[in-house]
Tab-separated table of C-alpha atoms in Angstrom:
chain	number	residue	atom	x	y	z
A	2	UNK	CA	4.565	-1.807	-20.128
A	3	UNK	CA	3.158	1.313	-18.486
A	4	UNK	CA	2.431	0.359	-14.863
A	5	UNK	CA	1.486	-3.336	-12.983
A	6	UNK	CA	-1.550	-5.126	-14.836
A	7	UNK	CA	-3.971	-7.731	-12.900
A	8	UNK	CA	-5.955	-10.062	-14.045
A	9	UNK	CA	-8.907	-9.978	-13.854
A	10	UNK	CA	-10.314	-7.038	-12.476
A	11	UNK	CA	-13.589	-8.495	-11.166
A	12	UNK	CA	-14.706	-11.921	-10.428
A	13	UNK	CA	-17.511	-13.342	-8.348
A	14	UNK	CA	-17.757	-16.852	-7.419
A	15	UNK	CA	-19.470	-18.882	-5.349
A	16	UNK	CA	-18.244	-20.023	-1.631
A	17	UNK	CA	-16.109	-23.210	-1.840
A	18	UNK	CA	-14.578	-22.671	-5.831
A	19	UNK	CA	-10.753	-22.247	-5.796
A	20	UNK	CA	-9.801	-18.920	-7.560
A	21	UNK	CA	-6.557	-17.408	-9.285
A	22	UNK	CA	-5.003	-13.941	-9.711
A	23	UNK	CA	-2.279	-13.727	-11.860
A	24	UNK	CA	-0.178	-10.381	-11.385
A	25	UNK	CA	2.157	-8.612	-14.270
A	26	UNK	CA	4.818	-6.401	-12.417
A	27	UNK	CA	6.970	-3.750	-14.446
A	28	UNK	CA	9.603	-5.163	-16.171
A	29	UNK	CA	12.888	-5.328	-14.431
A	30	UNK	CA	11.131	-5.073	-10.696
A	31	UNK	CA	12.370	-7.635	-8.707
A	32	UNK	CA	10.417	-7.034	-5.894
A	33	UNK	CA	6.779	-8.299	-6.040
A	34	UNK	CA	3.895	-7.747	-3.088
A	35	UNK	CA	0.480	-9.355	-2.693
A	36	UNK	CA	-2.240	-7.336	-0.697
A	37	UNK	CA	-5.697	-7.286	0.467
A	38	UNK	CA	-8.438	-4.376	1.220
A	39	UNK	CA	-11.245	-4.217	2.497
A	40	UNK	CA	-13.723	-1.760	2.324
A	41	UNK	CA	-12.782	0.972	4.321
A	42	UNK	CA	-9.456	0.081	5.384
A	43	UNK	CA	-5.995	0.434	4.782
A	44	UNK	CA	-4.171	-2.684	2.380
A	45	UNK	CA	-3.109	-5.555	4.996
A	46	UNK	CA	0.644	-7.284	3.602
A	47	UNK	CA	0.143	-10.546	2.132
A	48	UNK	CA	3.147	-11.637	1.054
A	49	UNK	CA	6.576	-10.670	-0.997
A	50	UNK	CA	8.740	-11.842	-3.723
A	51	UNK	CA	12.468	-10.677	-4.578
A	52	UNK	CA	12.683	-12.267	-7.926
A	53	UNK	CA	11.128	-15.893	-7.748
A	54	UNK	CA	11.992	-16.654	-3.854
A	55	UNK	CA	9.208	-15.522	-1.130
A	56	UNK	CA	10.758	-13.792	1.153
A	57	UNK	CA	7.621	-12.927	3.326
A	58	UNK	CA	4.275	-14.480	3.938
A	59	UNK	CA	1.524	-12.460	6.559
A	60	UNK	CA	-0.014	-14.545	9.161
A	61	UNK	CA	-3.256	-13.695	7.457
A	62	UNK	CA	-2.381	-15.834	4.626
A	63	UNK	CA	-3.906	-19.154	5.751
A	64	UNK	CA	-3.535	-22.496	4.509
A	65	UNK	CA	-6.002	-21.774	1.473
A	66	UNK	CA	-3.449	-18.825	0.135
A	67	UNK	CA	-0.674	-19.512	-1.718
A	68	UNK	CA	1.194	-17.192	-4.031
A	69	UNK	CA	4.045	-18.103	-6.751
A	70	UNK	CA	5.856	-16.776	-8.895
A	71	UNK	CA	8.037	-19.229	-11.303
A	72	UNK	CA	10.522	-17.553	-13.169
A	73	UNK	CA	10.590	-13.983	-11.104
A	74	UNK	CA	8.345	-11.800	-13.752
A	75	UNK	CA	4.574	-12.351	-13.329
A	76	UNK	CA	3.076	-14.015	-10.108
A	77	UNK	CA	-0.063	-15.627	-9.616
A	78	UNK	CA	-2.519	-15.680	-6.150
A	79	UNK	CA	-4.812	-18.431	-5.490
A	80	UNK	CA	-7.076	-19.093	-2.655
A	81	UNK	CA	-8.427	-22.380	-2.287
A	82	UNK	CA	-12.342	-22.919	-0.956
A	83	UNK	CA	-13.325	-19.523	-1.182
A	84	UNK	CA	-15.154	-18.597	1.793
A	85	UNK	CA	-17.439	-15.496	2.015
A	86	UNK	CA	-14.674	-13.012	4.278
A	87	UNK	CA	-12.448	-13.400	1.405
A	88	UNK	CA	-14.122	-10.797	-0.356
A	89	UNK	CA	-12.263	-7.827	-0.591
A	90	UNK	CA	-10.116	-6.540	-3.505
A	91	UNK	CA	-6.169	-8.157	-3.592
A	92	UNK	CA	-3.395	-5.636	-4.979
A	93	UNK	CA	-0.500	-6.610	-6.029
A	94	UNK	CA	2.415	-3.822	-6.506
A	95	UNK	CA	6.036	-3.907	-7.994
A	96	UNK	CA	9.466	-2.518	-7.105
A	97	UNK	CA	12.809	-1.740	-7.678
A	98	UNK	CA	15.369	-1.543	-5.123
A	99	UNK	CA	18.292	0.795	-5.991
A	100	UNK	CA	21.010	1.480	-3.405
A	101	UNK	CA	20.096	1.376	0.129
A	102	UNK	CA	17.429	3.582	0.482
A	103	UNK	CA	15.683	4.431	-2.854
A	104	UNK	CA	12.931	2.431	-3.138
A	105	UNK	CA	9.635	3.367	-6.037
A	106	UNK	CA	6.525	1.343	-5.510
A	107	UNK	CA	3.737	0.991	-8.014
A	108	UNK	CA	0.669	-0.309	-7.582
A	109	UNK	CA	-1.779	-2.038	-9.980
A	110	UNK	CA	-5.808	-1.833	-10.550
A	111	UNK	CA	-5.945	-4.680	-8.087
A	112	UNK	CA	-8.892	-7.573	-8.246
A	113	UNK	CA	-12.159	-7.114	-6.951
A	114	UNK	CA	-12.907	-10.962	-5.260
A	115	UNK	CA	-16.377	-11.447	-4.828
A	116	UNK	CA	-17.603	-14.694	-2.992
A	117	UNK	CA	-21.874	-15.891	-2.395
B	30	UNK	CA	4.472	-4.362	17.351
B	31	UNK	CA	4.159	-2.166	13.632
B	32	UNK	CA	1.305	-0.429	14.045
B	33	UNK	CA	0.223	2.975	11.433
B	34	UNK	CA	-2.494	4.910	12.777
B	35	UNK	CA	-4.682	7.697	11.190
B	36	UNK	CA	-7.345	8.839	13.166
B	37	UNK	CA	-8.740	11.051	11.258
B	38	UNK	CA	-11.313	8.816	9.084
B	39	UNK	CA	-12.855	11.819	6.790
B	40	UNK	CA	-12.275	15.109	6.482
B	41	UNK	CA	-14.441	17.784	4.085
B	42	UNK	CA	-13.240	20.956	3.099
B	43	UNK	CA	-14.271	23.631	0.954
B	44	UNK	CA	-11.466	24.250	-2.393
B	45	UNK	CA	-8.734	26.340	-1.502
B	46	UNK	CA	-8.698	25.695	2.374
B	47	UNK	CA	-5.762	23.672	3.870
B	48	UNK	CA	-5.729	20.481	5.194
B	49	UNK	CA	-3.205	18.365	7.270
B	50	UNK	CA	-3.837	14.565	7.328
B	51	UNK	CA	-2.280	13.058	10.516
B	52	UNK	CA	-0.426	9.643	10.592
B	53	UNK	CA	0.775	8.622	14.066
B	54	UNK	CA	3.598	5.155	13.932
B	55	UNK	CA	5.238	2.258	16.067
B	56	UNK	CA	7.742	0.896	16.217
B	57	UNK	CA	10.805	-0.394	17.961
B	58	UNK	CA	13.374	-0.221	15.333
B	59	UNK	CA	15.978	2.343	14.060
B	60	UNK	CA	15.445	1.935	10.841
B	61	UNK	CA	12.104	2.717	9.175
B	62	UNK	CA	10.604	4.475	6.605
B	63	UNK	CA	7.447	6.503	5.935
B	64	UNK	CA	5.313	6.909	3.262
B	65	UNK	CA	2.595	8.556	1.657
B	66	UNK	CA	-0.083	7.196	-1.219
B	67	UNK	CA	-3.106	8.575	-2.386
B	68	UNK	CA	-5.732	6.241	-3.577
B	69	UNK	CA	-8.809	8.379	-5.689
B	70	UNK	CA	-12.086	6.956	-6.659
B	71	UNK	CA	-10.437	4.900	-9.799
B	72	UNK	CA	-8.984	3.236	-7.346
B	73	UNK	CA	-5.281	2.854	-8.279
B	74	UNK	CA	-2.445	3.800	-4.866
B	75	UNK	CA	-0.199	6.272	-6.344
B	76	UNK	CA	3.225	6.923	-4.344
B	77	UNK	CA	3.549	10.560	-2.452
B	78	UNK	CA	6.713	10.117	-0.288
B	79	UNK	CA	8.873	8.204	1.412
B	80	UNK	CA	10.810	9.551	4.411
B	81	UNK	CA	14.046	7.340	6.513
B	82	UNK	CA	14.077	7.699	9.955
B	83	UNK	CA	17.606	9.952	9.916
B	84	UNK	CA	15.870	12.477	8.081
B	85	UNK	CA	13.990	14.480	9.684
B	86	UNK	CA	13.726	17.511	7.534
B	87	UNK	CA	10.216	18.501	5.902
B	88	UNK	CA	9.629	18.473	2.329
B	89	UNK	CA	7.901	20.292	0.077
B	90	UNK	CA	6.508	19.153	-3.162
B	91	UNK	CA	4.346	22.264	-4.842
B	92	UNK	CA	1.369	22.145	-2.870
B	93	UNK	CA	2.339	18.835	-0.560
B	94	UNK	CA	4.435	19.436	2.474
B	95	UNK	CA	5.759	17.150	4.983
B	96	UNK	CA	6.351	17.043	8.952
B	97	UNK	CA	8.141	14.830	9.790
B	98	UNK	CA	8.830	14.405	13.297
B	99	UNK	CA	10.216	11.536	15.882
B	100	UNK	CA	9.377	12.687	18.766
B	101	UNK	CA	5.891	12.529	18.654
B	102	UNK	CA	6.173	9.828	16.130
B	103	UNK	CA	3.955	11.331	13.599
B	104	UNK	CA	4.510	11.741	9.710
B	105	UNK	CA	1.698	14.943	8.791
B	106	UNK	CA	0.487	15.635	5.305
B	107	UNK	CA	-0.832	18.923	4.421
B	108	UNK	CA	-2.231	19.792	1.203
B	109	UNK	CA	-1.843	24.113	1.223
B	110	UNK	CA	-5.231	25.647	-1.400
B	111	UNK	CA	-6.608	22.166	-1.669
B	112	UNK	CA	-8.381	21.179	-5.031
B	113	UNK	CA	-11.394	19.093	-5.886
B	114	UNK	CA	-8.527	16.855	-7.737
B	115	UNK	CA	-7.156	16.739	-4.218
B	116	UNK	CA	-10.560	13.984	-3.230
B	117	UNK	CA	-9.133	10.985	-2.922
B	118	UNK	CA	-7.931	8.644	0.353
B	119	UNK	CA	-4.598	9.288	1.610
B	120	UNK	CA	-2.560	6.143	3.539
B	121	UNK	CA	0.099	6.555	5.048
B	122	UNK	CA	2.442	3.417	5.512
B	123	UNK	CA	5.695	2.286	7.297
B	124	UNK	CA	8.502	0.007	6.122
B	125	UNK	CA	11.767	-1.338	7.302
B	126	UNK	CA	15.474	-1.466	5.527
B	127	UNK	CA	14.794	-4.680	3.530
B	128	UNK	CA	11.414	-3.317	2.645
B	129	UNK	CA	9.956	-7.142	2.944
B	130	UNK	CA	6.773	-6.041	4.555
B	131	UNK	CA	4.388	-2.812	4.407
B	132	UNK	CA	2.067	-1.510	7.208
B	133	UNK	CA	-0.765	0.918	6.340
B	134	UNK	CA	-3.099	2.839	8.509
B	135	UNK	CA	-6.551	2.878	7.420
B	136	UNK	CA	-6.692	6.210	5.438
B	137	UNK	CA	-7.759	9.164	5.558
B	138	UNK	CA	-10.931	10.293	3.026
B	139	UNK	CA	-10.410	13.832	1.935
B	140	UNK	CA	-13.567	15.325	0.424
B	141	UNK	CA	-12.801	18.642	-1.875
B	142	UNK	CA	-15.800	20.823	-2.156
B	143	UNK	CA	-16.134	22.926	-4.845
């Protein structure tokens, strides 16, 4: 396990369909984040898990979005009834926290979603 | 409100030139952390540095150096003797003591020409 992996890497779907993305963090990383990145912009925070608990959720995450991390390992991000505005790169990151100020965050390669 | 501003959208330099990427942040918290990430053309974000709000010492790592100034709420990044491999988009980010959320700037695209 050399890094964060995401599957699929690319997804093309039609408007109104549901899609699900998977993120496998680095082993033993207890923190997991989802971000969305559109062209020419920085990553926008979507949600954060510590182990299996979803501790933070952005207001950007509408009711159509849901994320889970059932066993504190891999995570899934589901988008229901996709809209063209959902087209973006979805990034997953994981990290572990040592002490009170040490954190190293590793990003996955992302899943590029295109909604037609 | 928490915000990170990277006013430089794109910078082009010739190899071996020095270049500084600007980052200005806004927060009312007294404890916070600042980060820089590199996103090469391959797309995967790479962590470069983390700084906490209590440590204003500048840091140097090889050709990279960072200047943190709380008085101006800036955390600037300088690449000395730039190389073509430095071409990428660079992001500045802000987080807080529990690292529950990160705020990213819009990024600066650096083009280093041979």
